[in-house]
Short mmCIF file of C-alpha atoms in Angstrom, two decimals:
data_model
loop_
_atom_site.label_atom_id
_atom_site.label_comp_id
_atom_site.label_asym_id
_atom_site.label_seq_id
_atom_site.Cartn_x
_atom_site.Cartn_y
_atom_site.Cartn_z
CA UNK A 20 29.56 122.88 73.64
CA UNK A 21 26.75 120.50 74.96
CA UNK A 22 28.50 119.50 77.60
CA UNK A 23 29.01 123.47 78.91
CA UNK A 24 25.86 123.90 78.23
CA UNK A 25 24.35 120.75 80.40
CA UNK A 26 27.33 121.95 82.82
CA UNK A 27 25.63 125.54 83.32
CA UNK A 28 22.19 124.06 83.70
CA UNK A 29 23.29 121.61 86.64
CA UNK A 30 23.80 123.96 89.05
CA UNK A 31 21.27 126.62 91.37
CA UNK A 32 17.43 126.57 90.28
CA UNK A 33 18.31 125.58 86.37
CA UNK A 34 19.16 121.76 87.68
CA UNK A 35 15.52 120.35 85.83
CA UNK A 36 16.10 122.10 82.91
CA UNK A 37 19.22 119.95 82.33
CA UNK A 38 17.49 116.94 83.05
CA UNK A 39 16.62 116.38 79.99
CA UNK A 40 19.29 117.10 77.83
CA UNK A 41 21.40 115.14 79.69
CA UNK A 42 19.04 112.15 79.29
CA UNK A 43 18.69 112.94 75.19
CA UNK A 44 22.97 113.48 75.49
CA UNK A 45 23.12 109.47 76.99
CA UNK A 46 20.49 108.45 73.61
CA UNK A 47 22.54 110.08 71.34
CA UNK A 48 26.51 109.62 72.20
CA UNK A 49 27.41 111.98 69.18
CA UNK A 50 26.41 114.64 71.27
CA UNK A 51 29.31 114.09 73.12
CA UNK A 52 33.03 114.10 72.22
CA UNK A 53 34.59 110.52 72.72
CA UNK A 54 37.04 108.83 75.05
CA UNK A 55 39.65 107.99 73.14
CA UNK A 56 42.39 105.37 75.20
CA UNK A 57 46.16 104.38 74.90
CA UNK A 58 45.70 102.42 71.84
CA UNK A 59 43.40 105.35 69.64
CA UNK A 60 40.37 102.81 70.04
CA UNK A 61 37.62 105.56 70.96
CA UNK A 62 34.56 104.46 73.82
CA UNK A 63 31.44 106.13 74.30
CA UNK A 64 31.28 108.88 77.09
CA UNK A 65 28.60 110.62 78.77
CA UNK A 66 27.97 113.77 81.42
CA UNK A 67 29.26 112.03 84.58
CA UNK A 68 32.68 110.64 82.82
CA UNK A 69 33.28 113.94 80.99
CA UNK A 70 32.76 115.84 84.45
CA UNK A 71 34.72 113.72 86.19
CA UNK A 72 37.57 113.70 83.04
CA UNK A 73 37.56 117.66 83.14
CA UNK A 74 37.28 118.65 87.48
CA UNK A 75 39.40 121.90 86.44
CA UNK A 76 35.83 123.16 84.40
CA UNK A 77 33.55 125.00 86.38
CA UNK A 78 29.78 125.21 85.97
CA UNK A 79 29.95 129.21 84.87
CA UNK A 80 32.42 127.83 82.39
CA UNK A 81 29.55 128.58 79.14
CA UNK A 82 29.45 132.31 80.46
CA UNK A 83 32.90 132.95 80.88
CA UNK A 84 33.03 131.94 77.16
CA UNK A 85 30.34 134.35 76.57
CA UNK A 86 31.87 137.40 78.38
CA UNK A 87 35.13 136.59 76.33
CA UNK A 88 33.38 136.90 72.94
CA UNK A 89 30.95 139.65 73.93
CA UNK A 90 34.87 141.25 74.94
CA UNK A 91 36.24 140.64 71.45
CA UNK A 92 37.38 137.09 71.84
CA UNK A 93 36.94 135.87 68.19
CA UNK A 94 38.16 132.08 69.24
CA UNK A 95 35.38 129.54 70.83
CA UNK A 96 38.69 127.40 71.96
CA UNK A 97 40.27 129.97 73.87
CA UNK A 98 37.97 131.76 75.60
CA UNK A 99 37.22 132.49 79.06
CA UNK A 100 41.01 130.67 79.84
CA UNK A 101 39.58 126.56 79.92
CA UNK A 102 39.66 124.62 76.83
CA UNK A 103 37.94 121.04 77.09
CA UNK A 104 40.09 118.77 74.93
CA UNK A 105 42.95 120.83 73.52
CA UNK A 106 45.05 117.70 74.58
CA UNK A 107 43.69 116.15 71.30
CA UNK A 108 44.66 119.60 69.06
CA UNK A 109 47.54 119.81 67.29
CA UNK A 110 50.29 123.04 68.03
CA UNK A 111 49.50 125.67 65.95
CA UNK A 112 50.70 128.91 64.70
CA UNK A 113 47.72 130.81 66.98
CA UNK A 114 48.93 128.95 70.15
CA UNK A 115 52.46 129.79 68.58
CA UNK A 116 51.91 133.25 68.81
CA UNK A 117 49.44 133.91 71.66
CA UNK A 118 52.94 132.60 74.11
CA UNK A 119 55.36 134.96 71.89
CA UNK A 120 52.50 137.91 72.16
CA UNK A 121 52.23 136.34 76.29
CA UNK A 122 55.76 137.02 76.59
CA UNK A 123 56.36 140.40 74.89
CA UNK A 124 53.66 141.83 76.93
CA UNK A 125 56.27 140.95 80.43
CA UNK A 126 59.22 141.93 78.38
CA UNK A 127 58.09 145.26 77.17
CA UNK A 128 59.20 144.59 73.82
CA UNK A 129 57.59 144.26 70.28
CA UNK A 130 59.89 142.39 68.61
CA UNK A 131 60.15 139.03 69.61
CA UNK A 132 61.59 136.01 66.93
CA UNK A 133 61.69 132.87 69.39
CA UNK A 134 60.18 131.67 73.19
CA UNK A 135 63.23 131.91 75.67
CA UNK A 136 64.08 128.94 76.89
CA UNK A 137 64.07 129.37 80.13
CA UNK A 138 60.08 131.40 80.02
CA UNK A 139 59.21 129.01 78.11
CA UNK A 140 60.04 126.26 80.63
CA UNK A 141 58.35 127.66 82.72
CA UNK A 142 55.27 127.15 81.11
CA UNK A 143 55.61 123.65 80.98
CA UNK A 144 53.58 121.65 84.15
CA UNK A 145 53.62 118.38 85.22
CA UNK A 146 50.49 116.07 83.48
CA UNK A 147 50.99 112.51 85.61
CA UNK A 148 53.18 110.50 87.97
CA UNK A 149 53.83 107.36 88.02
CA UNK A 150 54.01 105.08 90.86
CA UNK A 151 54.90 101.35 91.17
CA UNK A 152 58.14 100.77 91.03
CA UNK A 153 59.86 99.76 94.49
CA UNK A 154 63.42 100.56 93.90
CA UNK A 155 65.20 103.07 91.63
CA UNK A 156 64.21 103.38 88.29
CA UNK A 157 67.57 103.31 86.01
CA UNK A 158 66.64 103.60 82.35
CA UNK A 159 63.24 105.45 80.98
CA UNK A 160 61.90 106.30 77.57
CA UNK A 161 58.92 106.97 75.20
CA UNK A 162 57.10 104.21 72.84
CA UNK A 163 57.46 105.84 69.40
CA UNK A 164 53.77 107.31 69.35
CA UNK A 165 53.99 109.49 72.92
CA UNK A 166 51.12 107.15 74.25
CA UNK A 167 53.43 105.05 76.45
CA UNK A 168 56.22 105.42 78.61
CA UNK A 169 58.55 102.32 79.54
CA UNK A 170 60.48 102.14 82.89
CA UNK A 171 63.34 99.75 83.43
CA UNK A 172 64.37 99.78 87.60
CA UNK A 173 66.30 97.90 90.38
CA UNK A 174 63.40 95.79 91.15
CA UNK A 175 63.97 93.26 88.45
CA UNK A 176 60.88 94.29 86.83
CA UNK A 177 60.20 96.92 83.41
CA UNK A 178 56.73 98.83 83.20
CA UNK A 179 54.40 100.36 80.63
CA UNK A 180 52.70 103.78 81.47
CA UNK A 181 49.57 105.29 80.12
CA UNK A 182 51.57 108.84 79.34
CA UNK A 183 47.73 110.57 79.30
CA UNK A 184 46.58 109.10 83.02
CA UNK A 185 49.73 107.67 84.23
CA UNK A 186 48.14 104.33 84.88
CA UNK A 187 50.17 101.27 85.04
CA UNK A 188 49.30 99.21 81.12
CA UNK A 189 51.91 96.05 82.09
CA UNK A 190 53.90 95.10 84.50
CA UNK A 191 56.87 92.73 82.48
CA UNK A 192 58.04 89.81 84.36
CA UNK A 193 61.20 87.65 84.35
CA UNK A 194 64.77 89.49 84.81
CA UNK A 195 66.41 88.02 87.97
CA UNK A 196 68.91 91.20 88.16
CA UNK A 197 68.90 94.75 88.17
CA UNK A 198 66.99 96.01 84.91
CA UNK A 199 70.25 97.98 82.86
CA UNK A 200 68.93 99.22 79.68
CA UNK A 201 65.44 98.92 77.59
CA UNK A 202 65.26 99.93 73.51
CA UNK A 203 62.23 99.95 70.87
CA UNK A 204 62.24 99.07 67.33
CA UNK A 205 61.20 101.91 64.23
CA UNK A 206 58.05 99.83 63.61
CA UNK A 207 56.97 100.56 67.58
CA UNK A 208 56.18 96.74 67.64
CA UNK A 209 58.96 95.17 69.86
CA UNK A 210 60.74 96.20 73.54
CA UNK A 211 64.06 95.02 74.05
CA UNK A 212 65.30 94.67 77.87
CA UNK A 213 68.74 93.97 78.77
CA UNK A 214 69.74 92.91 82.54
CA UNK A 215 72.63 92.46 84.68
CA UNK A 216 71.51 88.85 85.12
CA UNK A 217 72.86 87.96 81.44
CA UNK A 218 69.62 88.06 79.38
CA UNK A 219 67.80 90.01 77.20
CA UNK A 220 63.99 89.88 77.21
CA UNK A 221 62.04 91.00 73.76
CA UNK A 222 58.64 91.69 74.11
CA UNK A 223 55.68 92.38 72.01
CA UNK A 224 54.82 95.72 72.74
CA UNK A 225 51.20 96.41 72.22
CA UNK A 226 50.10 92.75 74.35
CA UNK A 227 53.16 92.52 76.67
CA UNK A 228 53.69 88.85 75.29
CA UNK A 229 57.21 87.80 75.47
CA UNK A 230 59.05 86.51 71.94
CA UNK A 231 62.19 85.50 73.30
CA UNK A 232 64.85 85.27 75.80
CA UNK A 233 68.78 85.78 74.47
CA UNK A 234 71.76 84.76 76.79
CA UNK A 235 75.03 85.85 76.46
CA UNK A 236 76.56 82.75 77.86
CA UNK A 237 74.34 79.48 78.17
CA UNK A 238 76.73 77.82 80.17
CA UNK A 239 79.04 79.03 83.01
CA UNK A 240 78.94 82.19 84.90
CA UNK A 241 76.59 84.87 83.57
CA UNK A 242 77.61 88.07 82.39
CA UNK A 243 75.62 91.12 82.78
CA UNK A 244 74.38 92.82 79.69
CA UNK A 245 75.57 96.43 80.14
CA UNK A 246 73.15 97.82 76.89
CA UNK A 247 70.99 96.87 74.06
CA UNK A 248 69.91 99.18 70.27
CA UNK A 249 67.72 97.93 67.61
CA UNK A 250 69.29 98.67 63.92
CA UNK A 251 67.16 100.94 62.70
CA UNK A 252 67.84 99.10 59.04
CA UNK A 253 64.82 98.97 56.60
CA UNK A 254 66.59 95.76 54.95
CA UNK A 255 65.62 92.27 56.68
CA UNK A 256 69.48 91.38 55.85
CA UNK A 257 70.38 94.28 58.10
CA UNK A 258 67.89 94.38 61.18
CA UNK A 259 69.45 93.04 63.84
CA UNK A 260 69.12 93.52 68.22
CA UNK A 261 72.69 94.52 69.08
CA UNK A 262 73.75 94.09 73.00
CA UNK A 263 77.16 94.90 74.84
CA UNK A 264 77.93 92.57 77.17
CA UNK A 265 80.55 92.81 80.34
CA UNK A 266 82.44 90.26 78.85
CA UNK A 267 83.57 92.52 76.56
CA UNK A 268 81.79 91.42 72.89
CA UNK A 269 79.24 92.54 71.14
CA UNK A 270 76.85 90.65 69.71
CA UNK A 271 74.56 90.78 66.99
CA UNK A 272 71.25 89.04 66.49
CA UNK A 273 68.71 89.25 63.21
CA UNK A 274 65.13 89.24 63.63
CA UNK A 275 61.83 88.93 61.84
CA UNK A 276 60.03 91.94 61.03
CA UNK A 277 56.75 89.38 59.85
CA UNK A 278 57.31 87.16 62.67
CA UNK A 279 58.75 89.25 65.36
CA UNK A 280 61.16 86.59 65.97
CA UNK A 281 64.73 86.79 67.15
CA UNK A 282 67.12 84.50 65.95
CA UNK A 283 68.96 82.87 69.32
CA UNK A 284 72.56 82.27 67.48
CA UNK A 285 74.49 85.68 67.56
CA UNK A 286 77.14 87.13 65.45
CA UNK A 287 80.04 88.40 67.84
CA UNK A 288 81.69 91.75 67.51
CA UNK A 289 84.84 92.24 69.24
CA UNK A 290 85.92 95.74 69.24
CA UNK A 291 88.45 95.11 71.72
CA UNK A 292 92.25 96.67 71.08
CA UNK A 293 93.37 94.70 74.09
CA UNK A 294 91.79 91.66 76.11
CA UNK A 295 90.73 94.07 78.95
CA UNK A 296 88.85 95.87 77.26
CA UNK A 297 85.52 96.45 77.67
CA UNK A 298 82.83 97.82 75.67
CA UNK A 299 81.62 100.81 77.19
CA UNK A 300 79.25 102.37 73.96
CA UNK A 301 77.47 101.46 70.60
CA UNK A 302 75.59 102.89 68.19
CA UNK A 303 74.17 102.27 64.30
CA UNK A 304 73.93 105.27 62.26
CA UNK A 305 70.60 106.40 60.62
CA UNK A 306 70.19 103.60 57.92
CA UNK A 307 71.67 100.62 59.91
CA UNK A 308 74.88 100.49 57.37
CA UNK A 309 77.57 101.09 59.97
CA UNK A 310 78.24 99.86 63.21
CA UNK A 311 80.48 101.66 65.74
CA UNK A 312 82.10 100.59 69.20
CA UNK A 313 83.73 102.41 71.95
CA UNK A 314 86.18 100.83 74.40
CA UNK A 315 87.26 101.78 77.76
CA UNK A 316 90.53 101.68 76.45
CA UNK A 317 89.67 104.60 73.85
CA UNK A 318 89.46 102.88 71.37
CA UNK A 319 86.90 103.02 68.37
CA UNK A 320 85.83 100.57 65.93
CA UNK A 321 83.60 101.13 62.74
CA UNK A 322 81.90 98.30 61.12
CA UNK A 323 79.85 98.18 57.95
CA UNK A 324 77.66 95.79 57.35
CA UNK A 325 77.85 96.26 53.89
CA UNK A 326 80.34 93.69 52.80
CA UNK A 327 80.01 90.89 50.46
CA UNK A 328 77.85 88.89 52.74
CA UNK A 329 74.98 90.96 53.59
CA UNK A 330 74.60 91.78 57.04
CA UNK A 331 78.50 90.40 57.77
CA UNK A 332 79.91 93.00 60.21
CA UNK A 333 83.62 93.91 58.65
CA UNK A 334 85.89 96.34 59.34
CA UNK A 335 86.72 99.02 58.05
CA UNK A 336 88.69 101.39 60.51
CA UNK A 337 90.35 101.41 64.28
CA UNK A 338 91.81 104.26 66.05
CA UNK A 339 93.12 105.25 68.65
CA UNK A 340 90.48 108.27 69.66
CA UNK A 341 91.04 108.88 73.19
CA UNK A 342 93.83 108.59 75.84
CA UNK A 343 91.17 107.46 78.05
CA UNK A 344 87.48 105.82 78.06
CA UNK A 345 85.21 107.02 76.03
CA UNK A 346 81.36 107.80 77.56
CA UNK A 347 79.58 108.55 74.50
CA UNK A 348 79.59 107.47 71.29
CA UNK A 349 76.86 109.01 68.60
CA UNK A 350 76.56 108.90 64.66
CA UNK A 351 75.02 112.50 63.31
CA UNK A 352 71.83 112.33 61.93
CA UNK A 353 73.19 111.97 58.42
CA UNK A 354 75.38 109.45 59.77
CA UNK A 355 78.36 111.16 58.05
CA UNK A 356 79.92 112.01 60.97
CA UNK A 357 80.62 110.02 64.60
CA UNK A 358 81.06 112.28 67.65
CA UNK A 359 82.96 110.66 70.73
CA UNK A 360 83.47 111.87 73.98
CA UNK A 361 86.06 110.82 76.50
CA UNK A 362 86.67 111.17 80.98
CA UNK A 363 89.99 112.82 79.61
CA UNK A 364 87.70 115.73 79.30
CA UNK A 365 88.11 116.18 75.51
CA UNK A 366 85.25 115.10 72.74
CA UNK A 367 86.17 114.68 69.14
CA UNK A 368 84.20 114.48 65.80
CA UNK A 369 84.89 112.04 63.39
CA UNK A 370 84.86 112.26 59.38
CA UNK A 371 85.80 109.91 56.89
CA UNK A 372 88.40 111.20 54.18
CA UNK A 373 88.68 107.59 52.75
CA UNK A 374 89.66 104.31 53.15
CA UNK A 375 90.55 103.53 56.63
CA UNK A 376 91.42 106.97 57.36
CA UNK A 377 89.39 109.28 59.09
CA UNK A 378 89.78 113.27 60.32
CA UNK A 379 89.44 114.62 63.55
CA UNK A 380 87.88 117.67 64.86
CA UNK A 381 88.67 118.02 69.38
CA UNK A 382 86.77 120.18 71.35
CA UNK A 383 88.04 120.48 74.83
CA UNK A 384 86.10 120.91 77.94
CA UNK A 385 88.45 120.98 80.46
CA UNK A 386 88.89 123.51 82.95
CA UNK A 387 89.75 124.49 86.08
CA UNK A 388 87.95 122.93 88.82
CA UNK A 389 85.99 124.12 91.33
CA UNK A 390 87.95 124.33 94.91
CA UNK A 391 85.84 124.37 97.83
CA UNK A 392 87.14 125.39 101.39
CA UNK A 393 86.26 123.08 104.56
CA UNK A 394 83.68 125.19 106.20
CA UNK A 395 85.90 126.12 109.83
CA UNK A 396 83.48 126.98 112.61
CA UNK A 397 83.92 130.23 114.93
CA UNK A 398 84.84 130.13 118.32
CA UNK A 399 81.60 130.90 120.78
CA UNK A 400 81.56 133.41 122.80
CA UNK A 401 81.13 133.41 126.51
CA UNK A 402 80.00 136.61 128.28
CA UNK A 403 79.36 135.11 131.48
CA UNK A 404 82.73 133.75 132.72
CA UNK A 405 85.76 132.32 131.07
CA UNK A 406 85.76 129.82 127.98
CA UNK A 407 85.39 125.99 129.60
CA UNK A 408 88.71 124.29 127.76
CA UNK A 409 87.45 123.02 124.65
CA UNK A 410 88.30 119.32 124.15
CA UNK A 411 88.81 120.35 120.01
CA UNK A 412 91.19 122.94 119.94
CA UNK A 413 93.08 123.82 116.95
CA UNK A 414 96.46 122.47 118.76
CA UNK A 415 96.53 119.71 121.14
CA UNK A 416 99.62 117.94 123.61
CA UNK A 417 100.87 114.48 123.34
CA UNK A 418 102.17 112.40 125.80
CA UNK A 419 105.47 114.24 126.13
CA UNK A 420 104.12 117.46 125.82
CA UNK A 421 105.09 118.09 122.33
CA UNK A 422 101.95 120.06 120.56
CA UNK A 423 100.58 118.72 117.67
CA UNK A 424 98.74 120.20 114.86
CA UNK A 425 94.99 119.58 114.74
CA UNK A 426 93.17 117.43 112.29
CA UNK A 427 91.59 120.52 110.81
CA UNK A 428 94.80 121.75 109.16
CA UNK A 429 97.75 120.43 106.98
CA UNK A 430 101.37 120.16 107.73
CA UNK A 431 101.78 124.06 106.70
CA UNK A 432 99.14 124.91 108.93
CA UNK A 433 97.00 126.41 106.15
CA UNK A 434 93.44 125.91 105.85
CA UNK A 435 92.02 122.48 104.03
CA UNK A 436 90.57 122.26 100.78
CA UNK A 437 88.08 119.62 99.59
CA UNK A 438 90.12 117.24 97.20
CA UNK A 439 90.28 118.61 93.71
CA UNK A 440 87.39 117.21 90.98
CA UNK A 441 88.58 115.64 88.04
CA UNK A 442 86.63 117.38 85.16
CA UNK A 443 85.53 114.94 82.73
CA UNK A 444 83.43 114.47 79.52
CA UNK A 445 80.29 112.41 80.61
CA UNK A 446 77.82 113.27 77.85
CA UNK A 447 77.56 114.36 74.07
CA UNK A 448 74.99 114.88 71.47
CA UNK A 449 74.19 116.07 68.55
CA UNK A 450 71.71 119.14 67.41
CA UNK A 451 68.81 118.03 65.23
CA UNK A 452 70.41 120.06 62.05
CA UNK A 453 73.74 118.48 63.13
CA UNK A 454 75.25 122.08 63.19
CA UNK A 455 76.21 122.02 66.75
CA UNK A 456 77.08 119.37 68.75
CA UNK A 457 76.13 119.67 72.74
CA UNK A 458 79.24 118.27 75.02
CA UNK A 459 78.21 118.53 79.21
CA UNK A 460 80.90 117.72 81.57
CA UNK A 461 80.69 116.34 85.59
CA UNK A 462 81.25 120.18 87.05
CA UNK A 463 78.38 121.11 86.12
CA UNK A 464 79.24 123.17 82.27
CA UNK A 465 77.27 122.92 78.61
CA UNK A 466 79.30 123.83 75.52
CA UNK A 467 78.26 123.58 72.04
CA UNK A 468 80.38 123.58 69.46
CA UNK A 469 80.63 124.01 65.36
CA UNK A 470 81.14 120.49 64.23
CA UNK A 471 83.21 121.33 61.19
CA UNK A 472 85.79 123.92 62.53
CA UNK A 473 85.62 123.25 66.17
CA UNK A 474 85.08 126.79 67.51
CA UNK A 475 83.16 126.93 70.62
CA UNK A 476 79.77 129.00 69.93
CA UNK A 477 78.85 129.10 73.84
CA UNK A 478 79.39 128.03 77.50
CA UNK A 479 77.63 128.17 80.21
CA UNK A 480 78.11 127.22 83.88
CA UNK A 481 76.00 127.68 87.01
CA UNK A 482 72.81 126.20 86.35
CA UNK A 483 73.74 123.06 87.35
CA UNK A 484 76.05 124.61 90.51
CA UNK A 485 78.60 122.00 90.38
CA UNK A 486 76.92 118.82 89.75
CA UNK A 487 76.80 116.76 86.91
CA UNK A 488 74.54 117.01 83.77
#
């Protein structure tokens, strides 16, 4: 409020009344809300950095505030359409329903339970961009607080964002190869970078320090590490960084939650059914107890880590869960349940019934594919004089005279078709209640299905045209 009020004053003949409240605002920083940066650590602020903070708040700001509560406004926040700060305010109820009561108004309707998705989409904007990186960015994800944002690219190198300005925080050095995946620890204290050069880098996360530097293979050719999880474990036994490595093997390595240390000897997973195999997903499940691995050879192997030796990977089931590779491999949130999905088009959930043995549920996403014509070009007109021979006609003669079809059409002398897409599975997930799970295929469809009896609750198609999601 002081600040809209030294705001109003600045500008036309009321500029030396705000003088001096802007020089008792600078004695007293109270009077003032503070900058707050990446870390939470709040600065002093005065006029010039809020006005330069807030460009989108006009001087007449105070009296559009005004006119809205003379016009029945009740709320100081909301009034006259500019709130300074709301960035800092939790999402409430009010802000709830002022979009629902928003979007009734251009539906015409009074009875409104939930936000459409795609309205309220639309309502979302773009806050920052990000700039630095040199060559594509490949892997991309959020610090567990929302205040950073952590980019992995083709340029060897991974970055940390300020997700409030967009400005660059650290720029992490030391990959000689293509940046493949990145991860974060629960505690928010340690990044994990994997790289096609062999390695994977673990840094401290709030000072951008690096802890250590794990290698597949210390000696002979290098293998590129393909991805890399932290166990989200609360036992010290069970917390481990767990890579995937083009060699084929897992591999397992326990580190310090005191120290934030990584111990350099591994424990090696093979999950292979045959020797070329390789791994192409992993995942823990909620409380770090199981371990799962997917093979390009469809396989799956489950792990627990549970055995007589704490942390000991052993296992405890193998099957056979696709014809083909598998994409996707993800434990429900309850970690009851493991949901796979496969290029043969198909994804499948996965219960235990006991022992070794575990139940299937399939949901299939195949379908047929989208056939698209070659685009044939008419013939042009001319109204002047006859047609000049064209040098790409539909039929042409060989040496002997003998016509011969054109390029343009087959042996039957039908018209061309693209060649036909394989459909395929390419990603799966589950919902956050772990009633549905999500299953997105490479032509472009969403399906969701009921995890328990495997009837399909909806599809839809078109969004995407035919491209992949």
């Amino acid at each position: 409020l002081n600040f809209l009020i030294a705001h109003y004053l600045s500008q036309g003949a009321l500029r030396e009344a705000a003088e001096p409240l802007r020089r008792l605002m600078e004695q007293k920083p109270m009077m003032l809300p503070p900058r707050i940066d990446w870390q939470g650590q709040r600065h002093r602020s005065d006029y010039e950095a809020l006005a330069r903070s807030h460009p989108h708040v006009s001087t007449n700001e105070l009296l559009r505030v005004m006119q809205a509560r003379i016009s029945g406004d009740t709320s100081l926040m909301t009034s006259g359409g500019t709130v300074l700060g709301r960035t800092r305010r939790r999402p409430s109820d009010s802000v709830r329903n002022a979009l629902t009561t928003k979007l009734r108004r251009r539906q015409g309707t009074t009875h409104v339970q939930q936000l459409p998705l795609t309205m309220a989409g639309g309502m979302y904007r773009q806050l920052v961009r990000c700039h630095g990186h040199k060559y594509p960015t490949f892997c991309v994800l959020f610090d567990r607080t929302g205040r950073r944002m952590i980019t992995g690219s083709d340029d060897y190198l991974v970055k940390v964002w300020c997700t409030r300005t967009g400005y660059l925080i650290n720029t992490l050095k030391g990959h000689q190869d293509v940046v493949t995946d990145i991860a974060l620890n629960t505690e928010n204290t340690l990044l994990a970078s994997a790289s096609a050069d062999g390695t994977v880098r673990v840094w401290n996360v709030r000072t951008g320090e690096p802890r250590t530097v794990l290698v597949a293979h210390a000696q002979g050719r290098a293998k590129g590490i393909t991805g890399v999880k932290f166990s989200p474990a609360a036992c010290d036994e069970l917390r481990f960084v767990a890579t995937a490595c083009d060699d084929g093997l897992c591999r397992l390595y326990r580190w310090s939650r005191s120290r934030l240390a990584v111990d350099a000897e591994p424990i090696v997973v093979d999950g292979r059914s045959q020797s070329r195999d390789a791994v192409s997903s992993f995942a823990f499940n909620h409380t770090g107890s199981r371990f799962a691995v997917a093979t390009t050879g469809g396989y799956v192997s489950i792990y627990s880590m549970l055995a007589d030796t704490l942390g000991a990977p052993r296992l405890v089931a193998r099957m056979a869960a696709h014809e083909e590779s598998i994409t996707t491999l993800v434990f429900s949130a309850d970690g009851t349940m493991l949901l796979t999905g496969s290029i043969d088009g198909t994804a499948r959930v996965w219960t235990c019934s006991g022992g070794m043995r575990w139940d299937a549920v399939t949901f299939d996403i195949k379908e047929p594919p989208p056939v698209a014509e070659m685009p044939v070009s008419e013939p042009n007109e001319n109204l002047e004089g006859p047609a000049e021979p064209n040098q790409n006609a539909e039929a042409s003669q060989n040496a002997e005279g003998q016509t011969e079809p054109n390029q343009s059409q087959d042996a039957t002398g039908s018209r061309p078709t693209l060649p036909v897409k394989r459909v395929e599975t390419n990603q799966v997930a589950w919902a956050c209640d772990g009633t549905r799970v999500l299953i997105s295929n490479n032509i472009g469809t969403v399906a969701a299905f009921d995890p328990h009896t495997g009837h399909e609750c909806w599809r839809r198609r078109g969004a995407h045209g035919t491209s992949e999601v």
